[in-house]
Amino acid sequence: GRYVPLQKSGNSYKGLCPFHSEKTPSFHVFPHTNTWKCFGCGAGGDIFTFVEKRENLPFPDVLRMLAKEAGVPLREVRPEERDARQRLLDLHQAAASYFQSNLLTGAAGKRARDYLAQRDITQETIERFQLGYALDGWERLLNHLQGKGFSLEEIVKAGLAIARDAGGAYDRFRNRLIIPIRDIQGRVIAFGGRILGEGEPKYLNSPQTSIFDKSQVIFGLDMARRTIRASDQVVLVEGYMDVISAHQRGFKNVVAAMGTSITAGQIRLLSRYSRNFVFALDADAAGARATWRGVMLVQETLAERGALTPTASGFRAERRMFADVSIAIMPEGQDPDDVLRQDPERWRTLIENAVPVVDYIIQQAAARFDLATASGKAQFVSEALPTLSKIGDPIQRRHYIGRVAALARVRETDVEAALGQYERGLRRPSTSRKPPAPTLPPALPPHPALADVDAPPPERVLAGASEEPPLWLDDVSRATPDVSEQRPRRIGPEEHLLGLILLHHERLLPWLDDELAHLELDPFYIEDFTDPLNRALFQSLEDYIFDAPEEPLADYIARQDDAIGEHVHFLWRYAQEFEETKPRYVQEPHLQRDVITSLLRLRLEKAKAALQQLEVALQEAMSPEERRGLDRHLFELLQFRNKLEKSLSRYSQTMHWTHSRRATASISPQGATPLSDA
């Protein structure tokens, strides 16, 4: 292939993985399913995830790139939308220039200049970060921008002014040090403001706008990305001043999340440049909580990049997780800026000696239990077992078994025995045991028999299509449709689930994430979908939720790519018709059960497909080393499959979605109409 030299191996092709260093080929391509999988590092997916990872591109850019190569047209953003976006960017740049002028000239900016001098911020750093000052007045910026030709409506829409109930507006930022927030291209898209003197809040940020989504922006990344890629390490801190201080002292791989905790979107953005994360947050309780949330989210988010190598809990100490995560622990009572200003070399040492994530997890677990008691020892060892089971390297595994034993003051053989029992229990095929009685979690109250509930419609092919296998367009074109062409659309499990989520996202998504956490499964994420349009739509829905805009979801989606807009209206009509024809079914808890079982079945189908691919790879393995690696992966995948089957058994008596029945349907402008049962 263009990226990887491949050799035919049975029904698949294999070669050296482009995503990690290896000598024995473990990268497999399966032409019959149009998928790929590396059994060395765990990466996998389809052509889109491959190009996304290989080219470090977001999904929409991958679509455009592959659509161009395939000669498939994609509709672009309308010119008026592009012009409105550029207008907002111009407005923010004008505001940034005004703020910086206030800081650098005149008596009004002296207080801000004195503050920066106390923080040891140099003139060069001020200019590099475009730092500024918002004057202590109600309409100073507003009047300046209106004088530059921007309307009151534009300034309010940009979040730089707040509308008054009685008419007019006033400046959002007043008497604050201004820190411009820039996108990856270095364009100003928002501002952060630190108050000078007394008052609350200490920091004030721009609100969400059409050009600023705080869940997808990393402060300082525009200046740090080249160093991050060159050093293959990203250091995450908590505050703007931490980043500014680090860059001034030559540590240019330091960035900060926007907000109190990092988001999945920010992790995905950073992972384009490095998968070596060092968390260097404050030593206080809030900093520790932020660190823990960030570590957990890195594991969840980057495990999903492998798509077929999910983990239910714990961490790997190897590349299977697709990330190496370490924790730099700040001295008591100090934040990164304090350390950097007092002793830059100490900062360097703290980063170099960052604690590997497995050590951090074990330390945190040990601190939660009284290891002087028998019950505390047992609880600690039990909590460490999922982490230990994910360590594939035998030397590392032996090391951490010894560490857990030493902390608990028990024999290593006792920990080994407990670990062996834990792993045997997970590996034992679920079909060899009597299935547990379905037990509904606390969020689901008792329910009536299924006979009293209308089931959802079976799988349907829309637009007059015949009863055929699922519509898979060849290679690239199957995911880059020209929406101007009429083509059959399928309501399958993915579409059914996504349609219900669209209609009820406000009440279903929080419940679903809580339910998955209760089952110790990864949260609902984009890798749960395989169809590119479903993936793109889910990403738009996730963006909408992160934005928390005031506009309705339908209006927000309408501003997206035309293909996504077409798809959302199609699914919306399906879900509305389904709700109208099945009013009892969509009441809770029936709707909740359908959503969770639909998702679990999707994941189970993926796991089974991965096991089939793994069987092929095992048959074609040429060396003992390759077989050992595949055996380890088989164990992990069996763990995950068994966990899914166990979770699904909790709802087995209330399974609503079935693949055993099919129907055909046509769709009219009014909705999807069943034609006949198969």
XYZ file of C-alpha atoms in Angstrom:
678
model
C 0.000 0.000 0.000
C 0.928 3.654 -0.109
C 1.706 3.816 3.613
C 2.645 0.239 4.515
C 4.303 -2.450 2.344
C 1.939 -5.430 2.614
C 2.327 -9.111 1.878
C -0.492 -11.567 1.219
C -1.031 -13.894 4.192
C -3.968 -16.251 3.745
C -7.145 -14.197 3.420
C -5.522 -11.049 4.773
C -2.447 -8.909 4.254
C 0.162 -8.043 6.833
C 3.125 -5.729 7.292
C 5.032 -3.663 9.838
C 2.788 -1.344 11.845
C 3.275 2.363 11.008
C 2.148 3.398 14.498
C 4.775 1.688 16.641
C 8.253 0.246 16.238
C 8.364 -3.495 15.586
C 10.468 -6.101 13.796
C 7.811 -8.798 13.378
C 4.753 -7.828 11.279
C 1.626 -7.549 13.403
C -0.316 -5.092 11.210
C -3.149 -6.902 9.383
C -5.533 -5.697 6.676
C -8.784 -7.616 6.147
C -10.138 -6.900 2.630
C -13.434 -8.729 3.202
C -14.391 -6.310 5.987
C -12.455 -3.243 4.795
C -10.779 -3.033 8.204
C -7.265 -3.134 9.652
C -5.845 -4.164 12.989
C -2.423 -4.127 14.647
C -2.136 -6.899 17.206
C 1.064 -5.379 18.561
C -0.128 -1.960 19.706
C -3.893 -2.479 19.547
C -4.715 0.137 16.905
C -7.480 -0.726 14.485
C -10.361 0.574 12.444
C -11.215 1.348 8.837
C -9.685 3.500 6.113
C -10.851 6.677 7.843
C -9.329 5.918 11.237
C -6.106 4.860 9.494
C -5.716 8.127 7.576
C -6.867 10.103 10.634
C -4.030 8.595 12.684
C -1.401 8.518 9.936
C -1.926 12.076 8.704
C -2.800 13.616 12.099
C -6.030 15.004 10.660
C -9.484 15.477 12.194
C -12.290 13.374 10.748
C -13.834 16.102 8.522
C -10.456 16.753 6.879
C -10.010 13.020 6.295
C -13.390 12.931 4.575
C -12.418 15.813 2.299
C -9.030 14.298 1.491
C -10.374 10.848 0.627
C -13.404 12.231 -1.178
C -11.098 14.255 -3.423
C -8.975 11.196 -4.211
C -12.060 9.112 -4.923
C -13.686 11.819 -7.028
C -16.702 11.944 -4.738
C -18.194 15.426 -4.240
C -18.700 16.823 -0.747
C -20.651 19.958 -0.067
C -18.644 22.627 1.684
C -19.651 25.300 4.167
C -21.746 27.984 2.542
C -19.904 31.222 1.644
C -22.048 33.328 3.969
C -21.131 31.067 6.896
C -17.456 31.310 6.005
C -17.711 35.101 5.797
C -19.421 35.292 9.201
C -16.657 33.182 10.742
C -13.949 35.397 9.256
C -15.779 38.458 10.545
C -15.650 37.034 14.088
C -11.939 36.301 13.729
C -11.297 39.858 12.544
C -13.277 41.219 15.494
C -11.229 39.205 17.982
C -7.953 40.320 16.421
C -9.067 43.947 16.640
C -9.938 43.447 20.311
C -6.570 41.781 20.996
C -4.693 44.704 19.435
C -6.731 47.158 21.497
C -6.107 45.267 24.752
C -2.365 45.057 24.097
C -2.180 48.767 23.308
C -3.846 49.480 26.665
C -1.210 47.381 28.429
C 1.864 48.756 26.709
C 1.011 52.464 26.636
C -0.496 54.970 29.012
C -0.949 55.276 32.751
C -4.081 53.102 32.767
C -2.067 49.988 31.995
C 0.544 50.530 34.740
C -1.248 48.311 37.240
C -1.236 45.416 34.783
C 2.415 46.059 33.882
C 3.340 46.014 37.576
C 1.509 42.728 38.072
C 3.374 41.113 35.179
C 6.682 42.430 36.503
C 5.928 40.798 39.868
C 5.359 37.523 38.000
C 8.714 37.988 36.205
C 7.031 38.160 32.794
C 9.324 39.769 30.214
C 8.461 42.169 27.407
C 9.255 39.469 24.852
C 6.775 37.100 26.495
C 4.114 39.821 26.632
C 4.426 40.297 22.893
C 4.625 36.573 22.086
C 1.425 35.790 24.003
C -0.243 39.096 22.969
C -1.048 39.912 26.597
C -3.230 42.948 27.144
C -5.327 44.941 29.586
C -9.078 45.683 29.704
C -9.696 49.202 30.984
C -11.870 49.768 34.038
C -14.894 51.111 32.187
C -18.247 49.822 31.053
C -18.140 50.526 27.321
C -14.492 51.166 26.443
C -13.985 48.105 24.228
C -17.521 48.343 22.862
C -16.995 51.916 21.677
C -13.587 51.063 20.197
C -14.896 48.123 18.176
C -17.935 50.036 16.965
C -15.529 52.722 15.814
C -13.752 50.029 13.796
C -16.984 49.204 11.966
C -18.263 46.252 14.000
C -21.932 46.265 14.956
C -23.323 45.935 18.472
C -24.909 42.619 17.472
C -21.555 41.245 16.255
C -19.750 42.283 19.442
C -22.398 40.671 21.655
C -22.398 37.535 19.496
C -18.610 37.331 19.922
C -19.087 37.353 23.702
C -17.051 40.532 24.191
C -20.069 42.519 25.339
C -23.175 41.580 27.308
C -26.589 42.848 26.226
C -28.585 44.941 28.710
C -32.245 44.125 29.275
C -33.157 47.737 28.621
C -31.128 47.867 25.413
C -27.501 48.473 24.575
C -24.607 46.471 26.007
C -21.533 46.677 28.239
C -18.016 45.222 28.163
C -17.575 41.688 29.466
C -13.940 42.296 30.487
C -13.176 45.247 32.794
C -10.012 45.940 34.821
C -8.490 42.600 33.902
C -5.215 41.318 32.551
C -6.198 39.889 29.178
C -4.784 36.623 27.857
C -5.760 35.876 24.246
C -6.791 32.289 23.521
C -5.716 31.131 20.070
C -6.586 28.196 17.855
C -4.048 25.769 16.442
C -3.336 28.208 13.605
C -2.530 31.024 16.018
C -5.726 33.021 15.415
C -7.342 34.739 18.407
C -10.719 33.088 19.066
C -11.434 34.036 22.698
C -9.994 35.716 25.783
C -9.245 34.899 29.390
C -9.192 37.740 31.890
C -7.549 37.808 35.340
C -8.914 40.423 37.694
C -6.436 42.957 39.077
C -7.278 43.647 42.691
C -10.275 42.418 44.646
C -13.314 40.831 43.074
C -14.787 37.648 41.695
C -14.394 35.646 39.631
C -10.608 35.603 39.666
C -10.554 34.394 36.063
C -13.221 35.140 33.479
C -13.303 33.509 30.052
C -15.142 34.229 26.830
C -18.360 32.249 26.422
C -18.804 29.549 23.810
C -19.161 30.971 20.303
C -19.193 29.627 16.770
C -15.374 29.943 16.686
C -14.615 29.008 20.310
C -15.423 25.595 21.745
C -13.505 25.398 25.005
C -13.742 21.602 25.067
C -11.761 21.425 21.822
C -9.118 24.104 22.500
C -5.763 23.737 24.268
C -4.152 26.932 25.538
C -0.641 27.383 24.135
C -0.843 24.531 21.628
C -0.280 26.836 18.658
C 3.189 27.636 20.060
C 3.872 24.238 21.641
C 2.881 21.755 18.950
C 6.225 21.642 17.119
C 8.159 21.124 20.357
C 5.641 18.521 21.518
C 6.086 16.582 18.306
C 9.896 16.947 18.328
C 10.234 15.888 21.980
C 7.364 13.376 21.751
C 6.042 14.602 25.086
C 3.282 16.952 26.184
C 3.192 18.443 29.682
C -0.245 19.467 30.961
C -0.626 22.199 33.571
C -3.667 23.906 35.028
C -3.400 27.645 34.416
C -2.578 30.240 31.780
C 0.276 31.678 33.828
C 1.798 28.203 34.261
C 2.029 27.887 30.472
C 3.360 31.409 29.985
C 5.985 30.954 32.704
C 7.113 27.600 31.264
C 7.485 28.907 27.718
C 9.438 31.941 28.892
C 11.948 29.612 30.535
C 12.354 27.389 27.494
C 9.926 24.572 28.332
C 7.855 24.890 25.194
C 6.007 21.572 25.308
C 3.740 22.835 28.114
C 0.022 23.490 27.521
C -3.162 23.879 29.577
C -6.734 22.678 29.221
C -9.548 25.206 29.059
C -11.400 24.708 32.331
C -10.995 22.744 35.524
C -10.511 19.384 33.805
C -9.382 18.145 30.429
C -11.936 16.817 27.940
C -11.919 13.916 25.498
C -11.789 16.346 22.582
C -8.686 18.020 23.999
C -6.975 14.658 24.521
C -7.715 13.642 20.945
C -6.265 16.945 19.759
C -3.067 16.504 21.779
C -2.648 12.882 20.707
C -2.036 14.056 17.146
C 1.312 15.399 18.318
C 2.336 12.977 21.075
C 0.990 10.103 23.113
C 3.367 10.706 25.995
C 1.417 12.722 28.584
C 2.852 14.223 31.749
C 0.322 15.750 34.158
C 1.955 18.509 36.221
C -0.896 19.979 38.203
C -1.111 21.656 41.583
C -0.421 19.598 44.710
C -3.630 20.697 46.459
C -6.773 18.570 46.624
C -8.355 20.250 43.604
C -5.193 19.661 41.604
C -5.123 16.011 42.638
C -8.746 15.571 41.555
C -8.028 17.255 38.222
C -5.021 14.988 37.736
C -7.046 11.883 38.456
C -9.859 12.913 36.102
C -7.331 13.673 33.391
C -5.519 10.361 33.795
C -8.792 8.428 33.670
C -9.933 10.333 30.597
C -6.664 9.763 28.732
C -7.084 6.039 29.319
C -10.690 6.058 28.162
C -10.144 8.327 25.173
C -6.952 6.857 23.757
C -8.048 3.292 24.352
C -10.936 4.048 22.008
C -8.522 4.921 19.224
C -7.806 1.220 18.969
C -11.556 0.678 18.672
C -11.293 -3.086 19.178
C -9.051 -2.956 22.245
C -11.271 -1.272 24.871
C -10.581 -1.604 28.584
C -13.142 -1.734 31.331
C -10.941 -0.405 34.132
C -7.305 0.083 35.050
C -4.388 0.956 32.790
C -1.737 -0.681 30.688
C 1.932 -0.002 31.286
C 2.702 -0.585 27.641
C 1.860 0.806 24.242
C -1.393 -1.124 24.017
C -3.137 1.797 25.635
C -1.631 3.974 22.904
C -0.395 6.404 25.542
C 2.303 6.628 28.170
C 0.961 8.656 31.076
C 3.069 9.981 33.947
C 2.423 12.254 36.898
C 4.808 15.034 37.956
C 4.031 15.708 41.609
C 4.528 19.338 42.611
C 6.035 20.202 46.025
C 3.483 20.787 48.769
C 1.954 24.251 48.578
C 3.424 25.088 45.161
C 2.013 25.223 41.673
C 4.013 24.873 38.425
C 4.507 28.640 38.131
C 6.045 28.767 41.629
C 8.493 25.980 40.782
C 9.397 27.493 37.415
C 10.102 30.936 38.847
C 12.094 29.687 41.820
C 14.158 26.987 40.144
C 13.688 26.037 36.456
C 16.102 23.128 36.853
C 13.930 21.667 39.588
C 11.030 21.787 37.161
C 13.104 19.888 34.612
C 13.927 17.260 37.242
C 10.279 16.903 38.303
C 9.215 16.293 34.705
C 12.059 13.851 34.029
C 11.211 11.941 37.226
C 7.457 11.896 36.650
C 5.819 8.821 38.178
C 4.495 6.221 35.680
C 0.744 5.997 35.774
C 0.657 2.430 37.147
C 2.755 3.532 40.136
C 0.448 6.502 40.605
C -2.664 4.306 40.537
C -1.179 1.870 43.046
C -0.093 4.737 45.332
C -3.564 6.290 45.181
C -5.212 2.939 45.914
C -2.872 2.302 48.854
C -3.728 5.700 50.335
C -7.456 4.903 50.352
C -7.244 1.842 52.600
C -5.932 1.061 56.071
C -3.117 -1.346 55.226
C -2.629 -2.163 58.905
C -5.843 -4.202 58.863
C -6.613 -7.478 57.110
C -9.688 -6.034 55.388
C -7.700 -3.010 54.206
C -5.002 -5.245 52.716
C -7.625 -7.349 50.932
C -9.421 -4.285 49.547
C -6.171 -2.742 48.329
C -4.993 -5.919 46.569
C -8.453 -6.407 45.049
C -8.435 -2.864 43.655
C -4.962 -3.368 42.179
C -5.843 -6.590 40.325
C -7.498 -5.004 37.229
C -4.417 -2.813 36.748
C -1.994 -5.712 37.192
C -3.952 -7.856 34.731
C -3.437 -5.271 31.975
C 0.371 -5.414 32.201
C 1.566 -7.668 29.404
C 5.321 -7.387 29.851
C 6.371 -10.158 32.318
C 9.196 -8.122 33.870
C 6.945 -5.139 34.531
C 4.210 -7.423 35.805
C 6.615 -9.067 38.274
C 7.810 -5.639 39.412
C 4.305 -4.350 40.149
C 3.176 -7.564 41.821
C 6.142 -7.118 44.155
C 5.236 -3.474 44.737
C 1.629 -4.293 45.650
C 2.814 -7.089 47.946
C 5.325 -4.799 49.676
C 2.751 -2.054 50.274
C 0.201 -4.532 51.625
C 2.898 -6.423 53.567
C 1.801 -9.759 52.166
C 3.682 -12.424 50.234
C 4.120 -11.999 46.480
C 2.731 -15.504 46.037
C -0.498 -14.347 47.691
C -0.859 -11.488 45.195
C -0.012 -13.851 42.321
C -2.650 -16.312 43.492
C -5.281 -13.573 43.731
C -4.310 -12.280 40.282
C -4.468 -15.760 38.775
C -7.911 -16.332 40.243
C -9.075 -12.949 38.935
C -7.798 -13.652 35.409
C -9.194 -17.190 35.306
C -12.588 -15.865 36.264
C -12.514 -13.350 33.428
C -11.097 -15.715 30.834
C -13.525 -18.570 31.508
C -16.057 -18.517 28.622
C -19.358 -17.156 29.800
C -21.228 -19.987 28.028
C -19.648 -22.519 30.394
C -21.295 -20.960 33.382
C -24.900 -20.583 34.295
C -25.782 -17.007 33.326
C -26.392 -14.811 36.323
C -29.932 -13.804 37.016
C -30.599 -10.505 35.280
C -30.212 -7.833 37.918
C -31.167 -4.314 36.994
C -28.951 -1.537 38.344
C -30.428 0.993 40.759
C -31.190 3.469 37.964
C -33.739 1.052 36.459
C -36.922 0.386 38.454
C -38.884 -2.893 38.156
C -40.689 -3.210 34.844
C -43.713 -5.053 33.384
C -43.411 -8.093 31.177
C -42.311 -7.608 27.615
C -45.657 -8.834 26.386
C -47.140 -5.551 27.540
C -44.662 -3.460 25.603
C -44.578 -2.770 21.881
C -41.193 -3.710 20.422
C -39.389 -1.365 18.068
C -39.560 -2.049 14.352
C -37.059 -4.564 13.008
C -34.219 -3.564 10.714
C -35.536 -1.728 7.680
C -34.159 -0.670 4.326
C -35.456 2.707 3.264
C -36.110 4.384 -0.082
C -37.569 1.282 -1.688
C -34.457 -0.846 -1.400
C -34.808 -4.623 -1.486
C -33.943 -6.924 1.394
C -30.184 -7.152 0.882
C -27.047 -7.093 3.043
C -26.167 -3.705 4.576
C -25.213 -0.999 2.149
C -21.405 -0.808 2.026
C -20.043 1.491 -0.615
C -16.638 0.505 -1.935
C -13.708 1.830 0.080
C -13.713 5.620 0.308
C -16.946 6.316 -1.519
C -19.035 4.416 1.027
C -18.347 7.128 3.585
C -18.293 10.224 1.420
C -21.744 10.217 -0.159
C -22.976 12.893 -2.482
C -26.130 13.791 -0.633
C -27.585 15.287 -3.784
C -28.022 11.722 -5.090
C -30.981 9.657 -3.893
C -29.617 6.481 -2.336
C -31.089 3.810 -0.059
C -30.683 4.477 3.630
C -30.670 1.769 6.235
C -32.116 1.815 9.700
C -29.843 -0.602 11.502
C -28.830 -0.812 15.161
C -26.517 2.215 14.869
C -29.176 4.396 13.277
C -31.876 3.230 15.681
C -29.682 4.084 18.671
C -28.572 7.426 17.259
C -32.119 8.432 16.355
C -33.341 7.854 19.910
C -30.337 9.707 21.327
C -31.044 12.682 19.065
C -34.615 12.985 20.323
C -33.831 12.439 23.990
C -30.169 13.427 24.421
C -30.794 15.636 27.462
C -32.168 12.798 29.586
C -30.582 9.766 27.916
C -26.915 10.717 27.636
C -26.295 11.522 31.334
C -28.171 8.355 32.323
C -26.262 6.282 29.754
C -22.845 7.463 30.948
C -23.832 6.770 34.562
C -25.121 3.328 33.605
C -21.925 2.448 31.717
C -19.845 3.595 34.675
C -21.984 1.384 36.924
C -21.181 -1.532 34.605
C -17.482 -0.539 34.636
C -17.524 0.049 30.882
C -16.142 2.901 28.822
C -18.432 5.892 28.230
C -20.467 6.315 25.054
C -18.053 7.560 22.395
C -17.558 8.012 18.663
C -15.832 4.646 18.188
C -19.125 2.937 19.023
C -20.164 3.789 15.463
C -18.702 2.401 12.255
C -20.710 4.248 9.625
C -18.865 7.506 8.793
C -22.027 9.607 8.694
C -23.099 8.255 12.067
C -19.632 9.033 13.435
C -19.698 12.570 12.058
C -23.202 13.147 13.424
C -22.248 11.840 16.858
C -19.231 14.178 16.874
C -21.552 17.101 16.091
C -23.878 16.021 18.894
C -20.923 15.796 21.298
C -19.781 19.263 20.218
C -23.282 20.616 20.826
C -23.359 19.195 24.341
C -19.911 20.592 25.142
C -20.916 23.977 23.738
C -24.158 23.985 25.759
C -25.549 26.641 23.401
C -28.858 28.345 23.902
C -29.992 27.475 20.384
C -31.996 24.285 19.814
C -30.148 21.174 18.708
C -31.881 21.195 15.308
C -30.627 24.714 14.573
C -27.111 23.830 15.706
C -26.999 20.756 13.481
C -28.359 22.763 10.555
C -25.191 24.866 10.644
C -23.015 21.792 10.149
C -21.952 20.039 6.954
C -24.855 19.437 4.547
C -24.343 15.671 4.541
C -24.621 15.630 8.331
C -27.692 17.859 8.160
C -29.385 15.489 5.718
C -28.574 12.532 7.920
C -29.817 14.095 11.141
C -33.156 15.010 9.582
C -33.493 11.461 8.228
C -32.865 9.945 11.677
C -35.004 12.572 13.354
C -37.980 11.650 11.151
C -37.430 7.968 11.844
C -37.257 8.486 15.620
C -40.303 10.781 15.665
C -42.365 8.280 13.686
C -41.172 5.493 15.943
C -42.178 7.482 19.027
C -45.594 8.289 17.578
C -46.344 4.676 16.675
C -44.856 3.176 19.861
C -45.914 5.615 22.606
C -45.744 3.057 25.424
C -42.397 1.747 24.289
C -40.561 5.068 24.504
C -41.572 5.629 28.115
C -38.946 5.038 30.753
C -37.634 2.519 31.676
C -38.304 0.801 28.317
C -36.485 3.493 26.372
C -33.492 3.276 28.690
C -33.305 -0.497 28.296
C -33.456 -0.260 24.534
C -30.651 2.307 24.417
C -28.296 0.412 26.733
C -28.917 -2.965 25.077
C -28.505 -1.491 21.598
C -25.154 -0.038 22.598
C -23.980 -3.220 24.321
C -24.892 -5.301 21.276
C -22.967 -2.946 19.004
C -19.893 -3.325 21.198
C -20.345 -7.079 21.422
C -20.518 -7.380 17.626
C -17.263 -5.421 17.385
C -15.607 -7.661 19.941
C -16.738 -10.791 18.100
C -15.450 -9.389 14.809
C -12.134 -8.645 16.479
C -11.940 -12.214 17.785
C -12.524 -13.530 14.260
C -9.739 -11.318 12.958
C -7.508 -12.496 15.756
C -8.188 -16.141 14.894
C -7.030 -15.446 11.339
C -3.904 -13.713 12.619
C -3.123 -16.595 14.997
C -3.410 -19.125 12.179
C -0.992 -17.093 10.083
C 1.481 -16.218 12.864
C 4.982 -17.201 11.799
C 7.038 -16.910 14.984
C 6.652 -17.788 18.688
C 7.118 -14.103 19.559
C 4.251 -13.102 17.309
C 2.024 -15.853 18.733
C 2.784 -14.799 22.317
C 1.776 -11.241 21.529
C -1.436 -12.414 19.878
C -2.196 -14.702 22.837
C -1.938 -11.743 25.224
C -4.268 -9.774 23.023
C -6.673 -12.729 22.880
C -6.812 -12.799 26.671
C -7.636 -9.079 26.843
C -10.286 -9.350 24.164
C -11.904 -12.328 25.884
C -11.990 -10.303 29.095
C -13.823 -7.536 27.310
C -16.240 -9.867 25.505
C -17.118 -11.642 28.749
C -17.727 -8.326 30.486
C -20.083 -7.249 27.687
C -21.981 -10.542 27.771
C -22.304 -10.325 31.539
C -23.569 -6.743 31.277
C -25.988 -7.653 28.511
C -27.387 -10.534 30.552
C -28.668 -7.978 33.057
C -31.126 -6.827 30.430
C -31.618 -10.105 28.522
C -35.275 -10.414 29.501
C -35.972 -6.943 28.167
C -34.037 -7.078 24.894
C -35.857 -4.891 22.408
C -33.694 -4.850 19.337
C -33.541 -8.002 17.210
C -31.744 -8.900 14.022
C -33.980 -11.906 13.384
C -36.727 -9.935 11.649
C -36.497 -7.518 8.782
C -38.873 -5.254 6.940
C -38.708 -2.946 3.995
C -39.861 0.633 4.041
C -39.944 3.770 2.006
C -39.353 7.243 3.271
C -41.414 10.216 2.322
C -40.948 13.842 3.295
C -43.270 13.054 6.198
C -41.217 10.157 7.530
C -40.309 6.492 7.229
C -43.304 4.309 6.367
C -43.249 0.496 6.734
C -44.257 -1.369 3.572
C -44.216 -5.006 4.600
C -42.852 -7.486 7.087
C -40.290 -9.925 5.761
